[in-house]
Coordinates of C-alpha atoms in Angstrom, one line a residue:
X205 CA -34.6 53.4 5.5
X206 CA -33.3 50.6 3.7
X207 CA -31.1 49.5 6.6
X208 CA -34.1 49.6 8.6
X209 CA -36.0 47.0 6.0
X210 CA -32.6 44.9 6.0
X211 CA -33.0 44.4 9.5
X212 CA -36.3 44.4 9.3
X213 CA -36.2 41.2 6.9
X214 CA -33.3 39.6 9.0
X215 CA -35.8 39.5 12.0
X216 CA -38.6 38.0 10.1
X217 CA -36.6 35.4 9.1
X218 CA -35.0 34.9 12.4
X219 CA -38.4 34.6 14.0
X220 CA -40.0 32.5 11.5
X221 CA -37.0 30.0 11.5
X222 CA -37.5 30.4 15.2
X223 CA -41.3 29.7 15.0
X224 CA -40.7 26.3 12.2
X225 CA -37.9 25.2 15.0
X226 CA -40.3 25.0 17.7
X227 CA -43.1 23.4 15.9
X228 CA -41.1 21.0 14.0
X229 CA -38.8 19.8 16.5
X230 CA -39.0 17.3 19.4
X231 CA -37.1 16.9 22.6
X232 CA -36.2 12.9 22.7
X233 CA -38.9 11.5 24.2
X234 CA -41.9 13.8 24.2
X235 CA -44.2 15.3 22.0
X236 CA -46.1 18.7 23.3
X237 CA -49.2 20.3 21.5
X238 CA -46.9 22.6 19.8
X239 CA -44.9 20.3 17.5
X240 CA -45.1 17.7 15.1
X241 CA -43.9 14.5 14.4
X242 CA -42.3 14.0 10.4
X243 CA -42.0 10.7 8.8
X244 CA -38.0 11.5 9.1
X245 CA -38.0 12.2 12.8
X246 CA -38.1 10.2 16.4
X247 CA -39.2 10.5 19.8
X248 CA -36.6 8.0 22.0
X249 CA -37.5 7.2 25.7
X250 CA -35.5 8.6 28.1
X251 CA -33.3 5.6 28.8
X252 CA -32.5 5.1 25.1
X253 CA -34.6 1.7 25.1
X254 CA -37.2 2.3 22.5
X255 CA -38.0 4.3 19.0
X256 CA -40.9 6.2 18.1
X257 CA -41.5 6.9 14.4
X258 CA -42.3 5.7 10.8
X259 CA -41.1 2.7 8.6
X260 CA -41.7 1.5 5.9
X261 CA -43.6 -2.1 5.0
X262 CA -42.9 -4.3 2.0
X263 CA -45.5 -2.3 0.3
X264 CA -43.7 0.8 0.3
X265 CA -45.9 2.3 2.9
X266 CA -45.2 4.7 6.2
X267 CA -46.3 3.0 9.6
X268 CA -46.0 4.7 13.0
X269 CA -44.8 2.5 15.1
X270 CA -42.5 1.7 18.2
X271 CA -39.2 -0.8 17.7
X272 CA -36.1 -1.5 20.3
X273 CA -33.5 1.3 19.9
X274 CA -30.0 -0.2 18.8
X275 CA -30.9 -3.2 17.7
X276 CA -30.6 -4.9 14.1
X277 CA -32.9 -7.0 12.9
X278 CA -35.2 -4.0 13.4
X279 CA -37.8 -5.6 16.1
X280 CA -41.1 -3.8 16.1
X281 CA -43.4 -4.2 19.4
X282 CA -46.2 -1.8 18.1
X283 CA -48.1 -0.2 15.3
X284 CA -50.6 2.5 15.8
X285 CA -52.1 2.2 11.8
X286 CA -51.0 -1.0 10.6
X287 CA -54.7 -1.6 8.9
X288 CA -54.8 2.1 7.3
X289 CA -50.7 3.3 6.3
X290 CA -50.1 6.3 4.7
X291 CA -48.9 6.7 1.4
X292 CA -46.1 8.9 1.1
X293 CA -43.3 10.5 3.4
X294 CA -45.8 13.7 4.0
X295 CA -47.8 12.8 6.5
X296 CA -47.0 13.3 10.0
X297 CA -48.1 13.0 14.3
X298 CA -49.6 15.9 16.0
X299 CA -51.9 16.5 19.2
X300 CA -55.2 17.9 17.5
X301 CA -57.6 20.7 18.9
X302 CA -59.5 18.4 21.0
X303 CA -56.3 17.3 22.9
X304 CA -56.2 13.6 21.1
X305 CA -53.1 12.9 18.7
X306 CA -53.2 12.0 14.9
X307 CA -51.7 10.7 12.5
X308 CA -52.1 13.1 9.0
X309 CA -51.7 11.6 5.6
X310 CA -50.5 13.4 2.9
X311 CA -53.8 15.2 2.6
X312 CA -54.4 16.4 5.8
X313 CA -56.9 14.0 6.8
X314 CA -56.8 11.4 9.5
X315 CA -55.3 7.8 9.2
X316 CA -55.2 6.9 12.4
X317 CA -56.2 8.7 16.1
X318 CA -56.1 8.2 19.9
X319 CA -59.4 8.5 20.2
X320 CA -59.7 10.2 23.1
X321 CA -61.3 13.3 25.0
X322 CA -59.7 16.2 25.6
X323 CA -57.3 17.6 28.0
X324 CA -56.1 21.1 29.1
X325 CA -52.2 20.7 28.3
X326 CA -51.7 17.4 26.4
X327 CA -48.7 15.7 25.9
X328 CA -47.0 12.6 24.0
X329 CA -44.9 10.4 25.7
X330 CA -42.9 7.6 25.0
X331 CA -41.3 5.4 28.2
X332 CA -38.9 3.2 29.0
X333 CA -41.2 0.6 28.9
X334 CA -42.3 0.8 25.5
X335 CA -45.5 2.3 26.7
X336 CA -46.4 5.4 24.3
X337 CA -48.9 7.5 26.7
X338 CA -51.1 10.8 26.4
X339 CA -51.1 12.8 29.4
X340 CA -52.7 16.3 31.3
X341 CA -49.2 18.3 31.9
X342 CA -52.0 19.5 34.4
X343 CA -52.8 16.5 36.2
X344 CA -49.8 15.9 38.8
X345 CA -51.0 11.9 39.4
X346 CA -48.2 9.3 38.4
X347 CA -49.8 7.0 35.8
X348 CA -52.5 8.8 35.0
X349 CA -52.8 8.7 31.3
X350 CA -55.4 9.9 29.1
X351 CA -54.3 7.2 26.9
X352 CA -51.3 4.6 26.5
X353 CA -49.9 2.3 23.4
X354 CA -50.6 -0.7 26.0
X355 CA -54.1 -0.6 26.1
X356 CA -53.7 -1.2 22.6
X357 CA -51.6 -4.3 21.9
X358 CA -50.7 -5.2 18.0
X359 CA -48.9 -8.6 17.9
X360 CA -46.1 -8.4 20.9
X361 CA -46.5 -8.6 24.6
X362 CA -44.3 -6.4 26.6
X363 CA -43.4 -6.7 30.2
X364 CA -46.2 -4.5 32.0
X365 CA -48.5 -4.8 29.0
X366 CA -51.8 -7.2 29.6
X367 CA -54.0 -9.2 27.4
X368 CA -57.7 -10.0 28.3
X369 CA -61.1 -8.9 29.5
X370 CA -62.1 -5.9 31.4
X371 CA -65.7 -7.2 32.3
X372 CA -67.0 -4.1 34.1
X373 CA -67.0 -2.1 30.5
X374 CA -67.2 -5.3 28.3
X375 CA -63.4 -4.5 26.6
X376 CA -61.1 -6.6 25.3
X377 CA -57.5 -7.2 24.3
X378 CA -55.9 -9.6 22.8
X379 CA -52.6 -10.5 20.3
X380 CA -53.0 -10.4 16.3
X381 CA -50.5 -11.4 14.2
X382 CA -48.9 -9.6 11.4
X383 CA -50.2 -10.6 8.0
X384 CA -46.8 -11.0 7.0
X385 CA -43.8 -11.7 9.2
X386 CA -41.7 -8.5 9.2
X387 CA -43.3 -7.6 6.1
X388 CA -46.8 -6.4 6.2
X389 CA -47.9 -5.1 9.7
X390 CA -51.8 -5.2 8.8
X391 CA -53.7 -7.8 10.8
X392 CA -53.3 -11.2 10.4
X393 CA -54.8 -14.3 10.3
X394 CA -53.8 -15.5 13.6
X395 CA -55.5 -13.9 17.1
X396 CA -54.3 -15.1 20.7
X397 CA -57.4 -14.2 22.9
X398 CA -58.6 -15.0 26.7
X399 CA -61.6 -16.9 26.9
X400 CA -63.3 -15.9 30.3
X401 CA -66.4 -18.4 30.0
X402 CA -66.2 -21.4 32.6
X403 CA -62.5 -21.7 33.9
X404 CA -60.3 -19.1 31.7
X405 CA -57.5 -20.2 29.2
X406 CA -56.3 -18.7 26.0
X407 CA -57.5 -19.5 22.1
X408 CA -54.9 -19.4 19.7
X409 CA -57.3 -19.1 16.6
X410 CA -56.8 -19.1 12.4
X411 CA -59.6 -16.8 11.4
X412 CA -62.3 -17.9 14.0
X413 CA -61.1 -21.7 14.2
X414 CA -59.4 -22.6 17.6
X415 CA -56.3 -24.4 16.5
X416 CA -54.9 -24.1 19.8
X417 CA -55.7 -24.2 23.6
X418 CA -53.5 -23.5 26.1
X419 CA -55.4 -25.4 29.3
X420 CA -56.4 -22.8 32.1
X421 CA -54.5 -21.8 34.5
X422 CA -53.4 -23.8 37.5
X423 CA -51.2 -21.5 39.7
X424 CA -48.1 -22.1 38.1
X425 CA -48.7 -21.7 34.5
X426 CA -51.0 -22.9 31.9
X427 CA -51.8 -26.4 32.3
X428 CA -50.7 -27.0 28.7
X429 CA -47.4 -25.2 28.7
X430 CA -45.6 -27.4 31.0
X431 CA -42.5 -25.2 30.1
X432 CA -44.1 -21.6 31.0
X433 CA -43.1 -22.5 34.8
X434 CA -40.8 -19.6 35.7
X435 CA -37.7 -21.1 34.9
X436 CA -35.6 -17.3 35.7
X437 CA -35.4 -15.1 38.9
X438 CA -35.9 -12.2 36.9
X439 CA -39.3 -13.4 34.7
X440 CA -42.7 -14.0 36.3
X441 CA -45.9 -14.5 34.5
X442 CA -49.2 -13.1 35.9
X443 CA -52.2 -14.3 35.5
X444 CA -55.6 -12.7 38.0
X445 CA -59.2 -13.6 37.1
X446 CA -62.3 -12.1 39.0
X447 CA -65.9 -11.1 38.7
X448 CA -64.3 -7.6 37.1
X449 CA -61.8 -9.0 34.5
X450 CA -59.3 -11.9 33.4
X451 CA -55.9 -10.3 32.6
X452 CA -52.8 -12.0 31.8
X453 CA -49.5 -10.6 31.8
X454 CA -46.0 -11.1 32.6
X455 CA -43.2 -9.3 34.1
X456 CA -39.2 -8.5 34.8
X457 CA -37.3 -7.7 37.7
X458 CA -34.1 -6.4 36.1
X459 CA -35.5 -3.5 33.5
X460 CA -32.0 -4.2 31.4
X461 CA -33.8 -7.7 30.3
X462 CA -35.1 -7.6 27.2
X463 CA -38.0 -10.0 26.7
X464 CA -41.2 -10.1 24.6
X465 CA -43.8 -12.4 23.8
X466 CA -45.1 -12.4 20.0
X467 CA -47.8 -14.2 18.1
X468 CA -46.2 -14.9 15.0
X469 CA -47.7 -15.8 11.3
X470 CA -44.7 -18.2 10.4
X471 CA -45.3 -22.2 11.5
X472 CA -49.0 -21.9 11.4
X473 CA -49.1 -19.2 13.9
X474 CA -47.2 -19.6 17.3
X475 CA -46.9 -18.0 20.4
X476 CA -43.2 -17.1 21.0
X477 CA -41.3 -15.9 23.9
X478 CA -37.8 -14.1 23.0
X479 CA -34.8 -13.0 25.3
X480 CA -32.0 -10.5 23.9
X481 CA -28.8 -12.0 25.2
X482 CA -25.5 -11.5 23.9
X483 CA -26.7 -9.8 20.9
X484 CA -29.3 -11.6 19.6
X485 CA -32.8 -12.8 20.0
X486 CA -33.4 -16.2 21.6
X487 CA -36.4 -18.3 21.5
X488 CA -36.7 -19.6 24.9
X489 CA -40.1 -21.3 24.8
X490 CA -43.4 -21.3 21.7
X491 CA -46.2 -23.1 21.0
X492 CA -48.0 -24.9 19.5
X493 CA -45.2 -27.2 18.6
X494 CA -46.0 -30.8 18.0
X495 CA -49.5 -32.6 17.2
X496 CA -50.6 -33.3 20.1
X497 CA -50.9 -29.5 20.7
X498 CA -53.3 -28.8 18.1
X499 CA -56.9 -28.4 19.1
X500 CA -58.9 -31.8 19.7
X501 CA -56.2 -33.9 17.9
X502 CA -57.7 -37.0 19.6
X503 CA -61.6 -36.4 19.9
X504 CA -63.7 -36.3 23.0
X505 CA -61.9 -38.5 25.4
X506 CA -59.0 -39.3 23.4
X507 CA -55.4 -38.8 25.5
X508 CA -52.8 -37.5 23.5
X509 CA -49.0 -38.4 24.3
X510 CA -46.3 -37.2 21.9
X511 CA -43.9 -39.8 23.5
X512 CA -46.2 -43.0 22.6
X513 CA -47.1 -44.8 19.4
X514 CA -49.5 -44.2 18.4
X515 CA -50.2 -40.8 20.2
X516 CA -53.7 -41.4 20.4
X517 CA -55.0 -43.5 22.9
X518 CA -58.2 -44.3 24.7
X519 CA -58.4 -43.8 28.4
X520 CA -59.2 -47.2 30.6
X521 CA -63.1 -47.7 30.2
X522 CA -63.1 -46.7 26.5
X523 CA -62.5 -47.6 23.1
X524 CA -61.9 -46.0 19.8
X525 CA -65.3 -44.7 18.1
X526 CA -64.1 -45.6 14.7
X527 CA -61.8 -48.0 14.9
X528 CA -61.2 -48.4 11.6
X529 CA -59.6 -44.9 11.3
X530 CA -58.0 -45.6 14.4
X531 CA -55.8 -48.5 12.9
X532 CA -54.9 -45.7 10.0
X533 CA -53.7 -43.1 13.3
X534 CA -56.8 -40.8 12.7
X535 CA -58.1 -40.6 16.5
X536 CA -60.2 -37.0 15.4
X537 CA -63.4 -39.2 15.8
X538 CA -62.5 -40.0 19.8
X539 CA -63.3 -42.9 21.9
X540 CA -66.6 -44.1 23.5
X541 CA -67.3 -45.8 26.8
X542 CA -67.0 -49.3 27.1
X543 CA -70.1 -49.9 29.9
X544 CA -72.6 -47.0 30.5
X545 CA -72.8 -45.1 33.9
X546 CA -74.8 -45.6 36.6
X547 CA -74.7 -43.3 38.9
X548 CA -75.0 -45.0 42.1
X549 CA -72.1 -47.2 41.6
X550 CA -70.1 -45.0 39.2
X551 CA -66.2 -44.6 40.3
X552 CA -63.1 -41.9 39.2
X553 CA -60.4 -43.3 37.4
X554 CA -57.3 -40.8 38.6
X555 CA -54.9 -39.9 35.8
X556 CA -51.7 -38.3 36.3
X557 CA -49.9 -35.2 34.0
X558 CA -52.7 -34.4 32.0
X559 CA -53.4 -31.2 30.4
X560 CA -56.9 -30.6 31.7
X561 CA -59.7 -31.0 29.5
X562 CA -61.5 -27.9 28.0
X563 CA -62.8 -25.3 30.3
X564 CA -65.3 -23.5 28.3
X565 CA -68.4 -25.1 30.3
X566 CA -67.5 -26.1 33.2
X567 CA -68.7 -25.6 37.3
X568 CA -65.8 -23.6 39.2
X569 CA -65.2 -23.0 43.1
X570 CA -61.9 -21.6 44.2
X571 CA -62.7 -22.6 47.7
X572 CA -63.6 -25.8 47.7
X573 CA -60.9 -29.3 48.4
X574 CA -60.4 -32.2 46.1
X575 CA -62.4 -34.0 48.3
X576 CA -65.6 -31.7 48.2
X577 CA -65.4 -31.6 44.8
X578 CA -65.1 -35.2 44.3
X579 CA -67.7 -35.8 46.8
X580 CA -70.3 -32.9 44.8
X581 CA -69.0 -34.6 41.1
X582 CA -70.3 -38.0 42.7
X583 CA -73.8 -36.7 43.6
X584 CA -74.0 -35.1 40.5
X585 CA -74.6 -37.8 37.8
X586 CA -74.3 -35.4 35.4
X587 CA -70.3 -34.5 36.3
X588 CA -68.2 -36.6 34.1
X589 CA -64.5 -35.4 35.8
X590 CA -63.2 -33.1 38.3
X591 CA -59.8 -31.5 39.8
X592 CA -58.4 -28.7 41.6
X593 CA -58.2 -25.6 40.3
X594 CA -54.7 -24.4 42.0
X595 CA -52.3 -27.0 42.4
X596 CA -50.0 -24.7 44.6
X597 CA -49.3 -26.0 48.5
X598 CA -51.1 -29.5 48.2
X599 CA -54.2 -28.0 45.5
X600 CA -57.0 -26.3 46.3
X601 CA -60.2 -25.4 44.2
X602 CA -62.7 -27.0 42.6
X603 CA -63.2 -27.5 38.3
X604 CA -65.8 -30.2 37.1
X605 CA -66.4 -31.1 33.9
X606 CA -70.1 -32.0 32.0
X607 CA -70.5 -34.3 29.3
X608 CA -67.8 -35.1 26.4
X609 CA -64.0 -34.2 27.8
X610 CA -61.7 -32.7 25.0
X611 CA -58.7 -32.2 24.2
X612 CA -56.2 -33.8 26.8
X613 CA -52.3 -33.9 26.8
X614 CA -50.4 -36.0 28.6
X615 CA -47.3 -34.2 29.8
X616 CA -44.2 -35.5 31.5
X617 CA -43.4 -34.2 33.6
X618 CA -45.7 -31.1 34.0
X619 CA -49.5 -31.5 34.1
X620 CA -51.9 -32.2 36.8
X621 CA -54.6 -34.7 38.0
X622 CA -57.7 -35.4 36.5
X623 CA -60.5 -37.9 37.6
X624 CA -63.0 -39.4 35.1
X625 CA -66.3 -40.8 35.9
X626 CA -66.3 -44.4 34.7
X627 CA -68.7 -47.2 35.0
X628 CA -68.1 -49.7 38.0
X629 CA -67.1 -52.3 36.4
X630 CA -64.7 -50.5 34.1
X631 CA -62.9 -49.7 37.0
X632 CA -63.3 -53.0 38.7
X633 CA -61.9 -55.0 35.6
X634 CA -59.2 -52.7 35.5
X635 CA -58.2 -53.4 39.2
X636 CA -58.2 -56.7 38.4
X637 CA -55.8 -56.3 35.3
X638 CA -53.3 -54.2 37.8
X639 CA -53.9 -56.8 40.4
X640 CA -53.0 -60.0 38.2
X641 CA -50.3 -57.9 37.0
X642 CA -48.8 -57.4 40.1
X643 CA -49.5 -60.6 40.9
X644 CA -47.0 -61.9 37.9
X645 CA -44.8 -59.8 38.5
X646 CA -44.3 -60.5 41.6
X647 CA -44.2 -64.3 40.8
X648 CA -41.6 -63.9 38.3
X649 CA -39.7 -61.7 40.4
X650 CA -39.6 -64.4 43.4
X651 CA -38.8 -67.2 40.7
X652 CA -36.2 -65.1 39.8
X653 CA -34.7 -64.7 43.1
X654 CA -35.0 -68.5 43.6
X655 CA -33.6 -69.5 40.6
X656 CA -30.5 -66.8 41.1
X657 CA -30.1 -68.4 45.0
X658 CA -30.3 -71.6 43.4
X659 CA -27.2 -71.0 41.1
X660 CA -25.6 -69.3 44.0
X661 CA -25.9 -72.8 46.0
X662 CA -25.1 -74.6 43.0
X663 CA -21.6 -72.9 42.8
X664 CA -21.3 -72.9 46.2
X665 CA -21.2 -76.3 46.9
X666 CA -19.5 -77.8 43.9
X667 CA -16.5 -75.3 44.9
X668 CA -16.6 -77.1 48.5
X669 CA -16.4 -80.4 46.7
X670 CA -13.5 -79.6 44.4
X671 CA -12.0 -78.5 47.9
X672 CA -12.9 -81.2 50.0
X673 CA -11.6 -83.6 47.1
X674 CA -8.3 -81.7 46.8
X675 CA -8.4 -82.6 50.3
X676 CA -9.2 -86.2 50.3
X677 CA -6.4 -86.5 47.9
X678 CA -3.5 -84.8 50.0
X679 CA -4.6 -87.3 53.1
X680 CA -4.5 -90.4 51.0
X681 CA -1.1 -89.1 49.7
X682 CA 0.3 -88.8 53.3
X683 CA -1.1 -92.3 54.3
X684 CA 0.6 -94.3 51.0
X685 CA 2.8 -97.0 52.3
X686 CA 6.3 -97.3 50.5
X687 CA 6.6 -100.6 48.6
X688 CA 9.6 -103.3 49.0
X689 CA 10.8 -106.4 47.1
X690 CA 10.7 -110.1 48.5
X691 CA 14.5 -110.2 49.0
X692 CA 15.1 -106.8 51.1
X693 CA 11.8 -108.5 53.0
X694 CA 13.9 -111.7 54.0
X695 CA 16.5 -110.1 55.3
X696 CA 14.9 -107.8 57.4
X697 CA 12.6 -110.3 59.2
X698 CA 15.7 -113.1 59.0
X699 CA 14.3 -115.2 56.6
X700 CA 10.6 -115.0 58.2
X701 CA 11.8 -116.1 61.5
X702 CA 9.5 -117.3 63.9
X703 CA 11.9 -115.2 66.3
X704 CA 10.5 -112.2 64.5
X705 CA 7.3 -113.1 64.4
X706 CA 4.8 -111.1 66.1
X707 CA 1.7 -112.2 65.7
X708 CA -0.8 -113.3 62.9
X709 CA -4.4 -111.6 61.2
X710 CA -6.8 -111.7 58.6
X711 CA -4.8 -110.6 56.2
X712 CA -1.4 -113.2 57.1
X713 CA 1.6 -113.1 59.3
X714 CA 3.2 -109.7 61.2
X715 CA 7.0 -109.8 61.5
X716 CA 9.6 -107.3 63.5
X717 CA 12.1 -105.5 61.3
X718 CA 15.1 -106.1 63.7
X719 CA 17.7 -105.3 61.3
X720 CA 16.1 -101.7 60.5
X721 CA 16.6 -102.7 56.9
X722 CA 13.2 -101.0 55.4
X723 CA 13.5 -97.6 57.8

């Protein structure tokens, strides 16, 4: 009998180490309804490219969240309860009863949850992607989660994850920063968020003040990122806006490129794009990154140009509003027009590599030409500037601005055309300025070209005089006669003889050498 208890006892033990082992361990990348996730444990995706578990922040704190496998610094691309941690190592992941998965505290209580109804046979998954998903083991579709990490950005983009509006349901997603740069995880002060109002672009805000606009979107890229242009075969940025939603995104050909795009706290919040190449993380492009990015730096109708001095400027047919401030480099107040519109005579000044104006209010057509929209902003006294919309294949599309235009860059090269309403005879006098101009310069070129041809013919000839006198000096030194005395004279012509005399001229008497005496 006491063999048979032995046994007995042996088996419990087996079955209850069994029963711990298969609700306390994981296979690598997926969680099933039957186990748990522990502070000191990991899910990996199946090609070994990302983590699933806890860390810890600066204030000592467990975070679940999801970080690049093998990589030091630790780089972590998402945080499922960075505004509620847990407090101790206890706490753990599991699917609950109604098929959605939690995160436990050290009570048993909820810090965090998917949030989600129920399925049949639900499972946690994390991808290659980076993508953590909740899934039906039931449901044979590809793709179709119950739930998924990128729905849900924190403060990093990934390749395949979006930002934006879904206007059917009224949802939104968008980029918040870390309240401390790998440090504290809980949202920051800085969000990077679509606008979808009038043309769409992206807000970089502090709090709820826009301190940053990237332009809307003209094909290509962002009208104020000149440097977003896919500058790689294997990156390509996405951008699709419609009467359903406005989503942003980008993407990567070659799924061994590592690339991200955060929204960092450090420099007064930037967006930053990163590459993992040989080893480390490079920053290949961010923004904002010099004044003229920040938000209205120049007032309404103020250009801004990093490359002049100052970098504020008024555009032709304005001046500064305050021009005292303006003398001191403070162009926040803007500039003013110089003669008031009147519609019936009004003209478009057309000015190249800007960063369009804000888009917020504006009229939109994606089907009409520059020259229907030019020809509409005319009729329409109220337009104060139009351009296209795409500037792919020659532009297409139709943007036009009403009242006060803000916030223009000047970018070279990069940017597109704009054309601003101004008053007749701003653009008349300002024809005139580039006609006299050309005029001049044209003159001085000419006088130039005469004085040059001048010089040439200068040189020119004084080098055929120096010849022609070299010249005139070799001839008279082949016709100098040789010089004799009065005595070898005599006695060749015998004494003068009349015999040898040949003949008489102006200049006296001719004789014959007979003798040969002077040859």
């Amino acid at each position: 009998m006491r063999v048979f208890f032995t046994h007995l006892n042996s088996l419990i033990i087996i079955l209850i180490s069994f029963f711990f082992f298969i609700t306390s361990s994981t296979s690598l990348d997926t969680l099933t309804g039957t186990q748990i996730l522990k502070t000191n444990q990991t899910l990996l995706s199946e090609n070994q490219t990302f983590v699933l578990g806890f860390f810890r922040g600066s204030n000592t704190k467990y975070y679940l969240g999801i970080w690049y496998n093998n990589i030091n610094p630790q780089t972590i691309v998402w945080v499922a309860n960075r505004d509620n941690p847990i407090d101790n190592f206890t706490g753990h992941l599991k699917i609950g009863d109604n098929g959605n998965f939690v995160l436990l505290n050290s009570s048993g209580n909820p810090a965090w949850s998917s949030n989600q109804t129920s399925a049949k046979n639900p499972v946690i998954q994390l991808l290659d992607t980076g993508n953590l998903v909740l899934k039906d083991l039931s449901d044979t579709t590809n793709n179709n989660y119950l739930w998924q990490s990128f729905e849900y950005p924190t403060d990093t983009l990934l390749p395949g994850m979006k930002v934006g509006w879904n206007l059917d349901t009224g949802t939104e997603k968008h980029l918040t920063s870390w309240k401390v740069e790998g440090e504290d995880p809980s949202s920051g002060d800085y969000t990077l968020k679509i606008d979808y109002h009038g043309l769409p672009e992206a807000l970089l805000r502090r709090n709820q003040t826009v301190i940053y606009r990237t332009g809307p979107w003209n094909g290509e890229r962002f009208s104020g990122i000149p440097g977003m242009k896919d500058n790689t075969n294997d990156l390509k940025y996405n951008f699709t806006y419609d009467e359903h939603g406005v989503w942003f995104s980008f993407s990567v050909t070659e799924p061994s490129l590592l690339s991200r795009i955060i929204l960092s706290s450090d420099s007064d919040g930037q967006y930053q794009r990163y590459m993992w190449i040989q080893g480390r993380w490079n920053k290949f492009s961010y923004t904002p990154k010099d004044p003229c990015d920040y938000y209205r730096h120049c007032g309404p109708y103020g250009v801004c140009e990093n490359d002049a001095s100052p970098i504020c400027t008024c555009m032709q047919g304005f001046r500064p509003k305050n021009q005292e401030a303006w003398n001191l480099r403070d162009g926040s107040d803007g500039c003013v027009r110089n003669t008031v519109l009147n519609c019936s005579t009004d003209k478009f000044l057309h000015l190249e590599h800007m960063k369009l104006p804000e888009t917020s209010s504006v009229f939109m057509n994606k089907s009409m030409t520059l020259d229907e929209c030019g020809s509409l902003c005319k009729r329409n006294c109220s337009c104060t500037a139009y351009a296209n919309i795409d500037i792919r294949n020659g532009g297409s599309g139709c943007v036009m601005w009403f009242g006060q235009l803000f916030d223009m860059n000047v970018h070279r090269p990069g940017g597109q055309d704009l054309y601003v309403r101004l008053a007749a005879a701003d653009i008349g006098s300002s024809s005139s300025n580039k006609n006299h101009r050309a005029v001049l310069a044209i003159g001085i070129t000419l006088s130039a070209l005469v004085l040059v041809l001048g010089l040439v013919a200068i040189c020119y000839l004084r080098k055929k005089r120096q010849q022609s006198s070299r010249g005139d000096q070799r001839n008279m030194d082949d016709l100098k006669l040789p010089m004799f005395n009065f005595d070898t004279l005599m006695m060749a012509t015998n004494n003068f003889s009349q015999d040898n005399k040949l003949g008489e001229g102006g200049f006296g008497s001719v004789y014959r050498d007979n003798n040969h005496t002077l040859v």
